[in-house]
Amino acid sequence: MKSVDVMDPNYKRLLYVRYADDFVILIIGNNQEAINIKNGVKDILVNKCGLELNPQKTEITNLNTGFKFLGAVCRKTKNHSHVTYHERNKSAKITPKLMVFADSEKITRKLVAGKIAVWKGSTIRATSLKSLINLDHADIVQFYNSKLRGLLNYYSFAGNYSRLAWFAWIFKSSCALTLALKHKMRSQKKAFNKFGKHLTCPETGISIMNPGSFLVKHDYKKKVIEEKNLDFLNISWAGKLTKSNINQGCTICGSTNEVEMHHLRRVADVRAKIKTGKSTFALWSGASKRKQIPLCKYHHNLYHQGELNHSDIKKISDFY
């Protein structure tokens, strides 16, 4: 369904954009017209759909102030138009598109809620994530990489993309503080001195990602993440029990593509005790060091289907 009906005799310039249960309506008009449209939408939703507008999230504003939509802030630029000069002494007056920015306030609140940062006056500073200290060095780095990569991908369109450099440092600093706590160091400076500026794991070579340039890209077509409203910042690895055999190939064929870990023992009972607070360090340590076998996806499926041949089973037996 098109967002406008240009054949409507009472045509009003209006644009409607929806994603899931979030939508925004933009019009060229005055405040009273916006109120009338809002009331009309409210009546249709109640009478036709049995739905209600959320009064706390439904607001009327102008584009100079801007509005928030799907984790982004949309508003006009200060200069509404400018002149662009072309060849042959011709010029054109151009009205820029609506600017779309990353919502810095929302990102900040998410980082504080996730205990990656804490408030210090009117700004935030990184803090160690104590729930990760029992993980391997590489797992800790990969945790922060997953958060940072998700953030940069989600806001690849942002007009203030350079602002994300500050949040990238918060992730990096938090990772250094977590590693410092794990290795019983007193400061992130010592962590950087020992593991380098990218906090490289000495065993696997895995480092904190380096985003490189923070130049504005305005990449609106990127489809690399499905999370809505920064949900990826809420994901926790605190329940991870098994150490990762990183950079190992399949035990059977040697392939390094889509390698999965087959675990020889279940740890559901350990997780249950952790939730009730009745676990001991020895119990956790035993679960985290349980035997695991790297297998490619193909051979892992064959293993669970009982279709591996005798020679393949022997390779697995020899591994452990």
XYZ file of C-alpha atoms in Angstrom:
320
model
C 0.000 0.000 0.000
C 1.432 3.371 -0.996
C 2.030 5.896 1.750
C 0.155 8.660 -0.162
C -2.952 8.908 -2.337
C -2.335 11.695 -4.845
C -5.845 11.245 -6.324
C -7.501 12.138 -3.032
C -9.493 15.392 -3.563
C -8.560 16.410 -0.009
C -4.908 15.554 -0.648
C -2.493 16.482 2.128
C 1.249 16.003 1.779
C 1.904 13.134 4.196
C 4.370 10.271 4.590
C 3.837 7.119 6.673
C 6.692 4.765 7.623
C 6.268 1.596 9.678
C 8.555 -1.124 11.023
C 6.858 -3.866 13.087
C 4.802 -2.045 15.746
C 6.682 1.259 15.435
C 5.553 3.892 12.962
C 5.970 7.586 12.215
C 3.760 9.970 10.238
C 5.291 13.088 8.697
C 3.169 15.932 7.312
C 3.585 19.428 5.971
C 1.081 21.290 8.124
C 0.397 22.981 11.422
C 0.078 21.564 14.923
C -3.742 21.327 14.811
C -3.601 19.221 11.627
C -1.111 16.902 13.338
C -3.478 16.560 16.309
C -6.388 15.740 13.984
C -4.348 13.026 12.232
C -3.228 11.567 15.559
C -6.823 11.406 16.803
C -7.942 9.841 13.520
C -5.241 7.155 13.753
C -6.199 6.515 17.379
C -9.883 6.005 16.476
C -9.116 3.674 13.549
C -6.755 1.536 15.635
C -9.342 1.157 18.409
C -12.418 0.616 16.243
C -10.904 -1.348 13.344
C -7.984 -3.195 14.922
C -8.670 -3.376 18.652
C -5.343 -1.660 19.374
C -4.388 1.393 21.389
C -1.677 3.997 20.952
C 0.860 4.165 23.755
C 0.321 7.694 25.140
C 3.852 7.831 26.569
C 5.505 6.967 23.246
C 3.155 8.844 20.902
C 4.129 12.462 20.507
C 3.768 15.367 18.120
C 6.937 17.287 17.331
C 8.545 19.292 14.535
C 11.542 18.338 12.430
C 13.715 21.068 13.910
C 13.432 19.325 17.284
C 13.429 15.905 15.645
C 12.036 12.536 16.684
C 13.361 9.099 17.667
C 12.635 6.057 15.526
C 14.173 2.569 15.775
C 17.082 3.710 17.913
C 17.890 6.686 15.670
C 17.311 10.422 15.975
C 15.853 12.088 12.864
C 15.837 15.874 12.425
C 16.480 18.705 10.011
C 19.843 20.347 9.626
C 20.265 23.942 10.729
C 20.714 25.125 7.134
C 17.593 24.002 5.297
C 18.990 24.642 1.811
C 22.206 25.484 0.044
C 23.404 26.288 -3.457
C 25.494 23.845 -5.447
C 27.490 25.155 -8.400
C 27.765 23.198 -11.634
C 29.586 23.610 -14.910
C 28.741 26.368 -17.440
C 27.959 28.837 -14.625
C 24.756 27.033 -13.693
C 23.699 26.526 -10.097
C 20.982 24.627 -8.255
C 19.334 25.219 -4.915
C 19.241 21.935 -2.988
C 17.262 21.044 0.111
C 19.187 18.363 2.057
C 17.537 15.152 3.163
C 16.425 14.561 6.715
C 19.474 13.785 8.841
C 19.528 10.508 10.772
C 21.806 10.223 13.803
C 22.775 7.527 16.293
C 20.933 8.012 19.587
C 23.910 8.677 21.866
C 21.749 9.002 24.977
C 20.151 5.597 24.415
C 23.498 3.912 23.739
C 24.867 5.446 26.931
C 21.955 4.132 28.991
C 22.384 0.656 27.467
C 26.097 0.545 28.330
C 25.427 1.611 31.915
C 22.596 -0.925 32.236
C 24.906 -3.620 30.852
C 27.558 -2.698 33.468
C 30.123 -1.943 30.770
C 30.207 1.682 31.909
C 29.265 3.756 34.963
C 28.249 7.365 35.376
C 30.949 9.813 36.404
C 29.351 13.215 36.702
C 27.613 14.068 33.434
C 29.549 11.525 31.363
C 30.423 7.824 31.551
C 33.625 5.865 32.023
C 34.358 2.219 31.354
C 34.320 -0.387 34.090
C 35.305 -4.049 34.298
C 32.651 -6.668 33.608
C 33.111 -9.046 36.542
C 30.776 -11.684 35.081
C 33.395 -12.427 32.369
C 36.554 -12.949 34.416
C 36.204 -16.755 34.499
C 36.242 -16.922 30.690
C 39.352 -17.356 28.555
C 41.220 -14.272 27.367
C 40.051 -14.887 23.782
C 36.415 -15.317 24.849
C 36.502 -12.005 26.711
C 37.893 -10.202 23.664
C 35.334 -11.856 21.376
C 32.515 -10.780 23.692
C 33.501 -7.124 23.329
C 34.092 -7.560 19.602
C 30.539 -8.869 19.158
C 29.105 -5.826 20.951
C 31.248 -3.302 19.096
C 30.690 -4.918 15.699
C 26.948 -4.959 16.287
C 26.927 -1.288 17.260
C 28.933 -0.157 14.223
C 26.840 -2.258 11.835
C 23.559 -1.079 13.345
C 24.528 2.587 12.961
C 26.308 2.359 9.589
C 23.841 4.987 8.335
C 24.416 7.522 11.122
C 25.173 11.122 10.239
C 27.150 11.367 13.494
C 29.061 8.114 12.895
C 32.238 9.745 14.221
C 30.548 9.919 17.644
C 30.770 6.116 17.823
C 34.548 6.418 18.250
C 33.881 7.375 21.887
C 31.750 4.268 22.461
C 34.381 2.117 20.710
C 36.895 3.361 23.288
C 34.474 2.553 26.133
C 34.277 -1.070 24.887
C 38.056 -1.292 24.516
C 38.687 0.254 27.931
C 36.144 -2.065 29.584
C 37.828 -5.057 27.930
C 41.227 -3.918 29.261
C 39.820 -3.457 32.763
C 38.196 -6.905 32.650
C 41.469 -8.528 31.547
C 43.324 -6.590 34.247
C 40.903 -7.958 36.842
C 41.220 -11.488 35.456
C 45.036 -11.444 35.506
C 45.176 -9.627 38.872
C 46.580 -6.390 37.487
C 45.776 -3.054 39.052
C 44.963 -0.956 35.993
C 44.028 -1.051 32.327
C 47.411 0.547 31.569
C 49.153 -2.618 32.734
C 46.799 -4.709 30.590
C 47.708 -2.626 27.519
C 51.412 -2.854 28.378
C 51.250 -6.651 28.620
C 48.886 -7.505 25.749
C 49.489 -4.559 23.413
C 47.192 -1.773 22.261
C 44.749 -4.313 20.770
C 44.741 -6.586 23.873
C 45.879 -9.575 21.800
C 45.418 -13.026 23.304
C 48.907 -14.637 23.440
C 47.500 -18.129 22.802
C 45.120 -17.494 19.892
C 46.204 -14.139 18.464
C 42.631 -12.791 18.752
C 42.542 -9.024 19.290
C 39.993 -6.359 20.013
C 38.680 -5.150 16.658
C 40.078 -1.960 15.177
C 37.247 -0.099 13.392
C 39.703 2.139 11.574
C 38.031 5.196 10.094
C 34.914 6.730 11.617
C 34.052 8.809 8.560
C 30.325 9.170 7.894
C 29.099 6.525 5.417
C 25.305 7.047 5.206
C 24.968 3.323 4.443
C 21.178 2.790 4.573
C 21.134 -0.506 2.647
C 23.277 -2.592 4.977
C 21.421 -5.716 6.097
C 23.828 -7.453 8.436
C 21.917 -7.333 11.691
C 18.352 -8.245 12.562
C 18.184 -6.978 16.123
C 15.764 -4.169 16.855
C 16.337 -1.306 19.265
C 19.935 -2.291 20.137
C 18.908 -5.653 21.603
C 22.393 -7.019 20.876
C 23.749 -4.836 23.706
C 21.652 -6.830 26.192
C 23.160 -10.233 25.323
C 25.196 -11.698 28.180
C 27.898 -14.380 28.147
C 27.787 -14.839 31.925
C 26.276 -18.312 31.567
C 29.012 -19.574 29.245
C 30.692 -22.547 30.886
C 32.864 -24.211 28.279
C 36.233 -22.916 27.202
C 36.520 -22.485 23.447
C 38.983 -24.462 21.343
C 39.517 -21.515 19.033
C 41.351 -21.780 15.702
C 41.171 -25.587 15.595
C 40.127 -27.515 12.520
C 37.708 -30.431 12.300
C 39.137 -33.497 14.023
C 38.059 -35.691 11.096
C 38.649 -33.691 7.904
C 40.734 -30.758 9.135
C 38.352 -28.135 7.724
C 38.306 -24.753 9.494
C 34.957 -23.754 7.971
C 31.895 -23.747 10.289
C 33.693 -25.640 13.066
C 31.470 -26.562 16.031
C 32.315 -28.012 19.433
C 30.927 -31.405 20.382
C 30.803 -31.762 24.173
C 31.113 -35.146 25.832
C 29.277 -34.225 29.038
C 26.167 -32.191 29.805
C 26.367 -29.339 32.310
C 22.684 -28.597 32.796
C 22.931 -29.539 36.471
C 25.852 -27.121 36.957
C 23.894 -24.260 35.379
C 20.963 -25.041 37.670
C 23.201 -24.840 40.742
C 24.756 -21.582 39.525
C 21.280 -20.038 39.289
C 20.470 -21.104 42.865
C 23.837 -19.923 44.176
C 24.842 -23.432 45.345
C 27.742 -23.979 42.942
C 31.383 -24.168 43.996
C 34.485 -23.097 42.099
C 35.513 -26.736 41.706
C 32.131 -27.522 40.164
C 32.389 -24.603 37.749
C 36.013 -25.448 36.882
C 35.117 -29.050 36.079
C 32.291 -27.960 33.811
C 34.395 -25.398 31.965
C 37.176 -27.931 31.327
C 34.915 -30.715 30.106
C 36.172 -32.545 27.032
C 35.123 -31.087 23.693
C 35.858 -32.096 20.136
C 36.075 -29.634 17.203
C 34.006 -30.925 14.281
C 32.850 -29.250 11.086
C 29.102 -28.876 10.722
C 28.875 -31.789 8.268
C 30.686 -34.320 10.473
C 28.981 -32.986 13.620
C 25.597 -33.797 12.082
C 26.818 -37.269 11.060
C 28.030 -37.850 14.615
C 24.603 -37.132 16.122
C 22.916 -39.243 13.427
C 25.220 -42.193 14.184
C 26.466 -42.325 10.599
C 30.236 -41.898 11.109
C 32.393 -44.762 9.822
C 34.874 -46.691 11.944
C 37.952 -44.678 10.882
C 36.249 -41.362 11.695
C 35.193 -42.614 15.133
C 38.795 -43.694 15.769
C 40.035 -40.158 14.945
C 37.646 -38.795 17.543
C 38.785 -41.372 20.099
C 42.422 -40.505 19.459
C 41.659 -36.782 19.960
C 40.739 -37.237 23.625
